[in-house]
Amino acid sequence: MSHSFVEDVSMADVAFNAENRSLSGLFKDCANAVTEIMIKNTKSISCKIKKRFVISTDTLEKLLFEFINEIIFYKDSENLIFNRYNIKINKGVSFTLQCEACGEKMNTLKHEYIVDAKAATMHMLNIKKRGKTWRTTVVIDI
Amino acid sequence: MSKLDSKSPTLKRISDIIWEVSPSFKEGMLVPARIYGTEKIIKTIDKEVFDQITNVATLRGIKKYAFALPDCHSGYGFPIGGVAAFDVDEGGVISPGGTGFDINCGMRLILTDITKEEIKPKIKELIDALFKAVPSGVGSSGALNLTKNEFKELAVDGAEWAVKKEGGDTKDLKATEMYGVADWADVTKISEKAISRGIKQIGTLGSGNHYLEIQYITESNIFDKKIAKKWGIFDGQVAIMFHCGSRGAGHQIATDYLLKFLDVMERKYAIKLRDKELASAPFYSEEGQDYYKAMGCGVNISFANRQIIFNSVRHVFSSIFKKDADKLGIRQLFDIAHNRPSLEEYEIDGLRRKLLVHRKGATASYYKGRKEIPVQFRKDGSPVIIGGSMETGSYLLIGKEGAKETFCSTAHGSGRTMSRTAAKKAFSGEDIIKSMLSNGIYEKSASMAGIAEEAGLAYKDIDEVALSVETANISSRVAKLLPIGGIKG
């Protein structure tokens, strides 16, 4: 449903809160927040290139940590930024995330850069469900 | 963010500059925590540092104290400006979070024979050309088109690879910590992802607080005339300073091993921690050694990155002044990191011990005679570079005997007092650029929001930081360098 950047959680890095009625929606909000750290006008990102990946971990927090790092990996290795995601999360023996992310190559003429997101951190990272809403706080290393 | 209270009963004043937190403050603390700074500095430190540095004091094998230096501020796991030394022969740990994710991030200081008056008319042209030659900002990729094998060689041979394959001067290596090579690096210990993230980024500055500046020195800002003369520093001189690290590859190495350590530390080594970002393993464990060897690759990638950037700087100056870089007196004074654990020997309670000194956002400050100092500086002490904000200047210092107390560690920068998110709300990048120009500084950046985040007012007073480490006799000031132009990542 939403995410918001918070001032007093991290001094040199960037922290945000996210909340959503669905877990996959929460992950999508977090991915959008990471892109907003880097690019001012995220709506200008066109869906030209699709990437599919699967991640399995033993905890939800690690799943989010690895998911965000995967997005950052594509930014560094292929200059890709995304703004559309199709995410499915299943709980079996472990948590498994299937994601199709869509975006395009970064372009200084089109995208206004802010600051580079370098990694997700485990700092204060937890995912909780209160009532019907999933909530998390994430700190991104800058 | 709320700040420390120098009157707090938990913060015992040991001297004008040292403040101590007793091990009784928190369950599991093995040693006291010590925070360095004048009273003015203490009041600028955010409270989370207190929690983080006392968490560090719980790590296995820690000796003497967990230190927070005057530029400290909260990070994750270790605070930035945090130092801890672990006895590796007593099960002492190695921690990716204690290394810092940007492995071997550091500073390089280049001297020239050019004067401020000579450079003034060319400053815009130079900064614009440097901005093109040294890519910066989000996801920036470099001038080098490396094959995977070349990148692997670079990860093993560091700055030496860069000089051999891409040009440069072997004198640069002599003026680099460890002569620019971590000889324990093993490229088989880093992931394909680390290679993919790093391969296009050699020769790039990155983003955040990374920068490249043209600076100058005035007579009144030379504090140690004898050392300044010995190191070739003079009134009116132009210098070039840049700050960057191992880029995406270093981060990937840190992330990969953070996850590996989290998997094994409790199950295999019975290490329980208050903070996942402090994930650790004994240095002499399989995982500890694997990380150490992978981290060595990060160190080499970082040294090579700064070497390639220096080559670009040489080229730009040479083409604009239409003279060889040598004829312009362009030479490296020193290259030193502030995110790297280092194996060093110290005497503890009368015994020689081998310690792994973690310096996260902290610079090595070796007093004269230490074997870690490159030969040409060993008689006097190691050069120390403390990088300031883009508006306020930076310091060159020299290691002093008081650094024995801090395992030869000193500050690395100004240290933030305001979060990035708060700074972006409080300042306008465009206004800062205009104000800097009216103060004679031509600044260029890929991002106006990035400029706002890096406003001088978001940082502590660098003069007070330098004064704090000098008062503690950890390092003493040689010269202050003021900016005349810069590029911000």
XYZ file of C-alpha atoms in Angstrom:
631
model
C 0.000 0.000 0.000
C 2.703 2.478 0.922
C 6.210 3.289 1.987
C 7.723 6.337 3.658
C 11.288 7.470 4.272
C 12.232 8.099 7.890
C 14.681 10.682 9.199
C 15.815 9.392 12.545
C 16.654 5.745 11.955
C 19.884 5.914 10.019
C 22.470 8.698 9.919
C 24.527 7.980 6.798
C 22.205 5.563 5.046
C 18.524 5.672 4.105
C 15.712 4.016 6.052
C 12.107 3.490 5.066
C 8.962 1.944 6.515
C 6.620 -0.063 4.344
C 3.211 -1.602 4.955
C 0.834 -3.620 2.835
C -2.120 -5.984 3.206
C -0.243 -8.659 1.234
C 3.278 -9.947 1.665
C 4.016 -9.736 -2.063
C 2.686 -6.158 -1.999
C 5.046 -5.353 0.883
C 8.009 -6.652 -1.123
C 6.872 -4.592 -4.127
C 6.658 -1.465 -1.935
C 10.207 -2.111 -0.699
C 11.488 -2.518 -4.268
C 9.816 0.754 -5.263
C 11.365 2.514 -2.258
C 14.848 1.295 -3.277
C 14.339 2.668 -6.799
C 13.084 5.981 -5.347
C 16.309 6.274 -3.340
C 18.215 6.216 -6.633
C 15.907 7.871 -9.180
C 13.706 10.943 -8.744
C 11.126 10.324 -11.446
C 10.491 6.575 -11.143
C 7.365 6.846 -13.318
C 9.675 7.640 -16.238
C 11.029 4.078 -16.171
C 9.591 2.114 -19.103
C 8.965 -1.612 -19.105
C 11.366 -2.768 -21.844
C 13.409 -5.551 -20.270
C 12.119 -8.346 -18.057
C 14.153 -10.318 -15.538
C 12.920 -13.406 -13.719
C 14.495 -14.796 -10.560
C 13.719 -17.149 -7.712
C 15.007 -16.871 -4.142
C 14.609 -19.366 -1.283
C 15.538 -18.653 2.320
C 14.718 -19.895 5.810
C 13.294 -16.594 7.114
C 11.140 -13.832 5.678
C 13.713 -11.201 6.632
C 16.434 -12.974 4.652
C 13.998 -13.286 1.739
C 13.478 -9.508 1.692
C 17.212 -8.875 2.200
C 18.126 -11.086 -0.779
C 15.269 -9.736 -2.904
C 16.428 -6.124 -2.488
C 20.029 -7.124 -3.103
C 18.962 -8.871 -6.335
C 17.450 -5.611 -7.592
C 20.658 -3.769 -6.686
C 22.682 -6.501 -8.397
C 20.883 -5.877 -11.733
C 21.529 -2.126 -11.353
C 25.293 -2.664 -11.009
C 25.792 -5.590 -13.372
C 23.396 -4.648 -16.212
C 22.530 -0.972 -15.472
C 18.882 -2.008 -15.080
C 16.263 -0.267 -12.979
C 12.729 -1.544 -12.523
C 9.360 -0.171 -11.552
C 7.026 -3.070 -12.266
C 7.030 -6.354 -10.379
C 5.050 -9.552 -10.402
C 5.858 -11.331 -7.144
C 4.705 -14.628 -5.677
C 5.802 -15.781 -2.217
C 5.203 -19.325 -0.985
C 5.842 -20.845 2.412
C 6.898 -24.486 2.375
C 9.906 -25.932 4.148
C 11.434 -22.557 3.367
C 10.172 -19.254 1.963
C 10.339 -19.029 -1.831
C 9.953 -15.870 -3.877
C 9.345 -15.857 -7.618
C 9.720 -12.474 -9.239
C 9.355 -11.003 -12.685
C 10.744 -7.473 -12.699
C 10.326 -5.115 -15.639
C 12.272 -1.962 -16.383
C 14.985 -0.524 -18.594
C 18.622 0.528 -18.749
C 19.485 3.649 -16.768
C 19.719 6.737 -18.924
C 20.935 10.120 -17.650
C 18.859 11.926 -20.266
C 15.676 10.314 -19.024
C 16.155 9.429 -15.352
C 17.133 11.976 -12.728
C 19.646 10.367 -10.384
C 19.705 10.913 -6.630
C 22.081 8.578 -4.816
C 23.273 5.002 -5.288
C 21.738 2.206 -3.221
C 24.588 -0.210 -2.519
C 23.051 -2.946 -0.387
C 20.204 -3.960 1.858
C 21.249 -4.279 5.483
C 20.032 -6.496 8.322
C 19.980 -3.429 10.602
C 16.584 -3.363 12.379
C 15.188 -5.553 9.618
C 12.065 -7.393 10.661
C 8.762 -8.208 9.057
C 5.658 -8.323 11.257
C 1.978 -8.831 10.581
C -0.250 -6.697 12.779
C -3.937 -7.332 12.227
C -4.292 -7.639 8.482
C -1.248 -5.529 7.624
C 2.335 -6.570 6.979
C 4.935 -4.031 8.145
C 8.694 -3.660 7.843
C 11.542 -1.171 8.325
C 14.516 -1.394 5.968
C 17.876 0.388 6.031
C 19.670 0.682 2.698
C 23.425 1.207 2.629
C 24.409 4.316 0.666
C 18.407 12.126 15.933
C 18.950 12.688 19.670
C 22.525 13.273 20.821
C 24.761 11.984 23.599
C 24.691 13.792 26.922
C 28.191 14.503 28.228
C 26.698 14.694 31.755
C 25.182 11.190 31.532
C 26.167 9.069 34.573
C 26.983 6.133 32.271
C 29.631 8.203 30.471
C 32.656 8.559 32.744
C 35.128 11.274 31.783
C 38.656 9.830 31.778
C 40.446 12.901 30.374
C 39.676 16.038 28.353
C 39.213 13.821 25.349
C 38.341 10.293 26.537
C 34.921 9.150 27.805
C 34.302 5.622 29.039
C 31.334 3.276 29.367
C 31.851 0.524 31.946
C 31.315 -3.169 31.046
C 28.587 -3.251 33.696
C 26.476 -1.077 31.365
C 25.328 -4.021 29.248
C 25.222 -7.771 29.735
C 27.935 -9.503 27.748
C 30.328 -6.567 27.450
C 33.848 -8.021 27.687
C 35.671 -4.679 27.794
C 34.756 -1.025 28.397
C 33.833 1.206 25.452
C 35.760 4.430 24.969
C 34.556 7.438 23.012
C 37.111 10.053 21.924
C 36.238 13.713 21.462
C 36.129 17.160 23.017
C 32.984 17.983 24.990
C 31.781 19.911 21.939
C 32.213 16.764 19.804
C 30.514 14.475 22.349
C 27.391 16.635 22.171
C 27.188 16.092 18.394
C 27.237 12.281 18.564
C 23.915 10.522 18.073
C 22.760 8.250 20.891
C 22.683 5.081 18.812
C 26.498 5.123 18.762
C 26.312 4.349 22.477
C 24.277 1.223 21.842
C 26.360 0.125 18.854
C 29.802 0.572 20.407
C 28.728 -1.290 23.562
C 27.444 -4.118 21.320
C 30.903 -4.249 19.709
C 32.360 -4.648 23.224
C 30.561 -8.018 23.462
C 32.378 -9.581 20.484
C 34.567 -12.625 21.141
C 38.283 -12.008 21.602
C 38.072 -8.208 21.893
C 41.031 -6.621 23.683
C 41.293 -3.531 25.900
C 38.411 -1.351 24.633
C 35.832 -0.871 21.894
C 36.582 2.590 20.496
C 34.434 5.270 18.898
C 36.529 8.070 17.397
C 35.591 11.789 17.231
C 33.946 11.518 13.798
C 31.747 8.621 14.920
C 28.076 8.358 14.122
C 25.651 5.467 14.054
C 25.927 2.964 11.260
C 24.768 -0.634 11.406
C 26.565 -3.246 13.478
C 29.677 -1.204 14.214
C 29.236 2.565 14.373
C 31.109 4.512 11.711
C 34.337 5.596 13.421
C 34.345 2.318 15.364
C 37.505 0.357 16.174
C 37.958 -3.027 17.843
C 40.942 -5.388 18.024
C 40.485 -9.144 18.367
C 43.124 -11.606 19.549
C 43.157 -14.156 16.728
C 45.055 -16.739 18.780
C 42.340 -16.675 21.454
C 39.354 -17.291 19.161
C 39.043 -13.633 18.202
C 36.603 -12.951 15.389
C 36.509 -11.367 11.971
C 33.327 -9.504 10.977
C 32.198 -8.256 7.551
C 30.088 -5.618 9.348
C 33.185 -4.507 11.250
C 35.110 -4.202 7.985
C 32.517 -1.981 6.382
C 30.598 -2.980 3.266
C 32.649 -0.756 0.974
C 35.796 -2.800 1.573
C 39.001 -0.692 1.691
C 37.122 2.501 0.953
C 39.744 5.195 1.323
C 41.460 8.408 0.354
C 44.199 9.280 -2.106
C 46.067 12.580 -1.921
C 47.930 13.850 -4.966
C 50.318 16.807 -4.793
C 51.240 19.124 -7.662
C 53.678 21.969 -8.348
C 50.744 24.047 -9.619
C 49.715 27.070 -7.537
C 46.225 28.257 -6.687
C 46.701 31.364 -8.825
C 47.716 29.240 -11.824
C 44.731 26.918 -11.517
C 42.003 29.498 -10.850
C 41.392 30.439 -14.532
C 41.206 26.757 -15.527
C 39.143 25.394 -12.641
C 35.834 25.111 -14.520
C 37.477 23.464 -17.509
C 39.334 21.031 -15.228
C 36.317 20.057 -13.137
C 34.136 19.609 -16.240
C 36.804 17.386 -17.804
C 37.294 15.390 -14.597
C 33.524 14.945 -14.362
C 33.592 13.274 -17.786
C 36.783 11.267 -17.192
C 35.869 9.891 -13.759
C 32.316 8.533 -13.918
C 30.267 9.123 -10.778
C 26.734 8.742 -9.494
C 24.127 5.976 -9.561
C 25.322 2.795 -11.241
C 28.245 4.556 -12.920
C 30.442 2.368 -15.089
C 34.058 2.992 -15.950
C 36.365 3.596 -18.827
C 37.896 0.121 -18.693
C 36.488 -2.753 -20.669
C 37.820 -5.720 -18.724
C 37.464 -9.419 -19.411
C 36.540 -11.640 -16.500
C 40.100 -12.976 -16.350
C 41.542 -9.456 -16.271
C 39.187 -8.529 -13.422
C 40.285 -11.645 -11.530
C 43.952 -10.704 -12.014
C 43.177 -7.213 -10.746
C 41.448 -8.689 -7.672
C 44.680 -10.532 -6.877
C 47.279 -7.895 -7.777
C 45.504 -4.646 -6.825
C 47.172 -1.332 -7.695
C 50.185 -3.243 -9.024
C 47.949 -4.695 -11.763
C 46.660 -1.216 -12.593
C 50.173 0.238 -12.923
C 51.435 -2.705 -14.981
C 48.454 -2.970 -17.349
C 46.977 0.508 -17.505
C 49.919 2.771 -16.823
C 50.928 4.890 -13.879
C 54.076 5.176 -11.882
C 55.661 2.553 -9.628
C 56.298 5.470 -7.236
C 52.498 5.489 -6.704
C 52.760 1.996 -5.226
C 55.502 3.063 -2.821
C 53.165 5.782 -1.580
C 50.238 3.420 -1.004
C 49.435 1.489 2.161
C 50.617 -2.122 1.831
C 52.146 -0.937 -1.468
C 48.695 -1.304 -2.998
C 48.339 -5.091 -2.757
C 46.652 -7.423 -0.266
C 48.862 -10.471 -0.792
C 46.449 -12.828 0.997
C 43.653 -12.355 -1.576
C 42.163 -15.490 -3.145
C 39.843 -14.876 -6.073
C 38.262 -18.339 -5.770
C 36.617 -17.078 -2.573
C 34.520 -14.386 -4.275
C 31.233 -15.028 -6.061
C 30.379 -14.652 -9.738
C 27.934 -11.952 -8.602
C 30.776 -9.945 -7.066
C 32.669 -10.173 -10.355
C 29.584 -9.168 -12.390
C 28.921 -6.154 -10.147
C 32.516 -4.957 -10.171
C 33.753 -5.641 -13.679
C 32.371 -2.429 -15.247
C 33.026 -0.163 -12.274
C 36.810 0.133 -12.206
C 37.832 3.767 -12.512
C 34.560 5.115 -11.074
C 33.908 7.240 -8.027
C 30.498 5.942 -6.987
C 27.981 7.965 -5.068
C 26.990 9.174 -1.580
C 29.915 10.791 0.222
C 32.459 9.849 -2.441
C 34.165 12.755 -4.139
C 37.109 14.105 -6.094
C 38.346 17.582 -5.175
C 40.908 20.088 -6.325
C 42.236 21.717 -3.177
C 44.842 24.262 -2.106
C 47.056 24.870 0.872
C 47.882 28.237 2.466
C 50.765 29.136 4.783
C 48.361 29.642 7.701
C 47.002 26.118 7.192
C 50.401 24.433 7.474
C 50.684 23.279 11.087
C 53.823 21.120 10.980
C 56.330 22.976 8.816
C 59.100 20.396 9.155
C 56.983 17.447 8.007
C 55.191 19.566 5.391
C 58.552 20.478 3.844
C 59.704 16.864 3.949
C 56.501 15.721 2.218
C 56.759 18.468 -0.438
C 53.931 20.718 0.756
C 54.164 24.489 0.249
C 52.139 27.693 0.540
C 49.749 28.196 -2.381
C 50.093 24.580 -3.588
C 47.296 22.786 -5.415
C 46.437 19.211 -4.429
C 43.913 16.646 -5.612
C 42.082 14.402 -3.176
C 39.611 11.641 -3.877
C 37.497 9.278 -1.816
C 36.094 5.978 -3.093
C 36.317 2.229 -2.580
C 35.701 -1.219 -3.990
C 32.256 -0.302 -5.416
C 29.658 -3.021 -6.038
C 32.159 -5.881 -5.856
C 33.128 -5.002 -2.280
C 29.494 -4.774 -1.262
C 28.700 -8.129 -2.830
C 31.612 -9.798 -1.001
C 30.359 -8.332 2.284
C 26.756 -9.380 1.640
C 27.744 -12.917 0.587
C 29.767 -13.481 3.752
C 27.297 -11.773 6.085
C 24.781 -14.444 5.036
C 27.351 -17.257 5.371
C 28.331 -16.087 8.858
C 24.679 -15.787 9.960
C 24.178 -19.419 8.943
C 27.059 -20.815 10.972
C 27.960 -18.497 13.811
C 25.500 -19.769 16.405
C 25.185 -23.361 15.219
C 28.887 -23.995 14.659
C 30.670 -21.475 16.887
C 28.103 -20.708 19.623
C 28.328 -16.983 18.867
C 25.161 -15.161 19.933
C 24.848 -11.541 18.982
C 22.629 -8.558 19.731
C 22.766 -7.352 16.137
C 22.814 -9.442 12.943
C 25.077 -6.856 11.316
C 27.780 -7.905 13.779
C 27.788 -11.432 12.279
C 31.225 -12.876 12.984
C 33.255 -16.062 12.891
C 36.557 -16.934 14.546
C 39.402 -15.649 12.377
C 40.995 -19.096 12.232
C 37.774 -20.881 11.230
C 37.042 -22.108 7.701
C 34.485 -19.314 7.190
C 36.711 -16.688 8.806
C 39.620 -17.546 6.544
C 37.413 -17.669 3.437
C 36.090 -14.183 4.200
C 39.572 -12.851 4.933
C 40.793 -14.077 1.522
C 37.680 -12.735 -0.256
C 37.990 -9.436 1.608
C 41.589 -9.244 0.322
C 40.150 -9.204 -3.216
C 37.908 -6.296 -2.190
C 41.010 -4.488 -0.906
C 42.778 -5.022 -4.226
C 39.758 -3.947 -6.287
C 39.657 -0.742 -4.269
C 43.392 0.016 -4.629
C 43.147 -0.666 -8.380
C 40.076 1.545 -8.672
C 41.876 4.499 -7.090
C 44.948 3.848 -9.249
C 42.871 3.965 -12.445
C 41.160 7.166 -11.269
C 44.606 8.686 -10.650
C 45.558 7.795 -14.233
C 42.445 9.678 -15.444
C 43.385 12.679 -13.274
C 46.913 12.709 -14.753
C 45.482 12.582 -18.268
C 43.013 15.440 -17.653
C 45.595 17.753 -16.060
C 48.115 16.961 -18.748
C 45.705 17.696 -21.596
C 44.400 20.968 -20.101
C 47.793 22.336 -19.054
C 49.344 20.867 -22.244
C 52.243 19.488 -20.247
C 53.266 16.042 -19.022
C 51.845 15.204 -15.603
C 55.437 14.788 -14.351
C 56.312 18.310 -15.456
C 53.302 19.595 -13.497
C 54.772 17.893 -10.430
C 51.767 15.570 -10.166
C 52.726 12.891 -7.647
C 50.985 10.774 -5.077
C 51.596 11.666 -1.446
C 49.622 8.754 0.012
C 46.714 6.353 -0.381
C 45.101 5.088 2.796
C 41.911 3.145 3.537
C 39.410 3.568 6.352
C 37.351 0.354 5.966
C 39.655 -2.600 6.471
C 40.643 -5.013 9.225
C 44.388 -5.365 9.591
C 46.528 -8.034 11.278
C 48.919 -6.179 13.574
C 51.050 -6.918 16.626
C 50.660 -5.102 19.942
C 51.866 -5.626 23.474
C 48.984 -6.478 25.783
C 49.733 -6.919 29.496
C 53.409 -7.458 28.724
C 52.839 -10.042 25.971
C 53.145 -9.656 22.190
C 49.751 -10.490 20.670
C 48.557 -10.814 17.082
C 45.381 -8.751 16.756
C 42.939 -8.250 13.920
C 42.202 -4.532 14.197
C 38.826 -3.708 12.656
C 38.608 -0.088 11.539
C 35.169 0.788 10.201
C 35.250 4.385 9.069
C 38.547 4.771 10.906
C 42.024 5.417 9.532
C 45.265 3.733 10.523
C 47.554 6.207 12.286
C 50.917 4.515 12.799
C 53.538 6.177 14.958
C 57.112 6.309 13.679
C 58.938 3.043 13.264
C 55.885 0.763 12.830
C 56.505 -1.819 10.130
C 53.088 -1.178 8.541
C 54.299 2.249 7.339
C 55.714 2.341 3.789
C 59.500 2.753 4.008
C 59.650 6.362 2.778
C 57.479 7.554 5.708
C 58.581 5.114 8.413
C 61.050 7.409 10.206
C 58.376 10.026 10.915
C 54.986 8.317 11.113
C 52.276 7.432 8.618
C 50.415 10.121 6.688
C 46.734 10.239 7.679
C 44.058 11.720 5.428
C 40.818 12.955 6.995
C 38.330 13.917 4.312
C 35.855 16.660 5.142
C 32.606 17.799 3.615
C 32.656 19.420 0.166
C 32.245 22.889 1.711
C 34.698 22.830 4.588
C 38.010 21.215 3.644
C 40.093 18.213 4.686
C 43.166 17.457 6.786
C 46.521 15.793 6.328
C 47.966 14.517 9.599
C 50.751 12.273 10.843
C 50.583 9.260 13.190
C 51.728 9.860 16.782
C 52.672 7.688 19.774
C 49.343 8.280 21.542
C 47.833 6.014 18.881
C 49.194 3.029 20.838
C 46.070 3.476 22.982
C 43.681 3.145 20.028
C 45.495 0.319 18.228
C 46.898 2.921 15.832
C 43.499 4.213 14.757
C 42.230 7.721 14.159
C 39.297 9.556 12.593
C 38.496 9.265 8.873
C 36.234 12.235 8.176
C 33.975 14.858 9.692
C 31.192 12.457 10.625
C 27.535 13.182 10.012
C 25.268 14.942 12.481
C 22.165 14.879 10.295
C 20.580 11.988 8.398
C 20.471 12.016 4.594
C 16.680 12.139 4.609
C 16.699 15.131 7.008
C 19.418 16.931 5.021
C 17.465 16.530 1.789
C 14.482 18.209 3.477
C 16.569 20.967 5.059
C 18.757 22.019 2.107
C 18.486 22.655 -1.613
C 21.239 21.288 -3.860
C 20.912 24.264 -6.220
C 21.311 26.758 -3.325
C 24.393 24.922 -2.046
C 26.008 24.949 -5.497
C 25.348 28.722 -5.797
C 26.652 29.433 -2.306
C 29.788 27.356 -2.912
C 30.421 29.226 -6.173
C 30.174 32.565 -4.377
C 32.780 31.185 -1.941
C 35.102 30.313 -4.817
C 34.304 26.590 -5.079
C 33.091 25.168 -8.399
C 31.191 21.943 -7.606
C 29.661 19.534 -10.117
C 27.420 16.537 -9.457
C 25.154 14.140 -11.284
C 22.534 14.778 -8.613
C 21.239 17.963 -6.945
C 19.483 15.852 -4.300
C 22.827 14.135 -3.677
C 24.417 17.579 -3.113
C 21.715 18.444 -0.547
C 22.373 15.181 1.309
C 26.063 16.090 1.504
C 25.623 19.691 2.744
C 28.451 20.916 4.965
C 25.951 21.601 7.744
C 24.975 17.917 7.813
C 28.482 17.181 9.137
C 30.429 17.869 12.334
C 33.026 20.617 12.504
C 36.117 19.022 10.921
C 38.446 21.441 12.750
C 37.106 20.113 16.063
C 37.553 16.496 14.871
C 41.188 17.173 13.871
C 41.798 19.014 17.131
C 40.355 16.077 19.116
C 42.737 13.501 17.605
C 45.648 15.917 18.000
C 44.783 16.592 21.656
C 44.662 12.821 22.230
C 48.104 12.617 20.539
C 46.769 9.977 18.132
C 47.645 12.029 15.044
C 48.806 15.610 14.683
C 47.896 18.100 11.991
C 50.331 18.688 9.136
C 48.104 20.813 6.886
C 44.527 21.702 6.115
C 43.415 21.563 2.483
C 40.599 23.778 1.251
C 38.448 23.000 -1.809
C 38.470 25.114 -4.938
C 36.488 22.706 -7.096
C 35.051 19.224 -6.917
C 32.913 16.463 -8.285
C 30.471 14.694 -6.065
C 29.262 11.174 -6.725
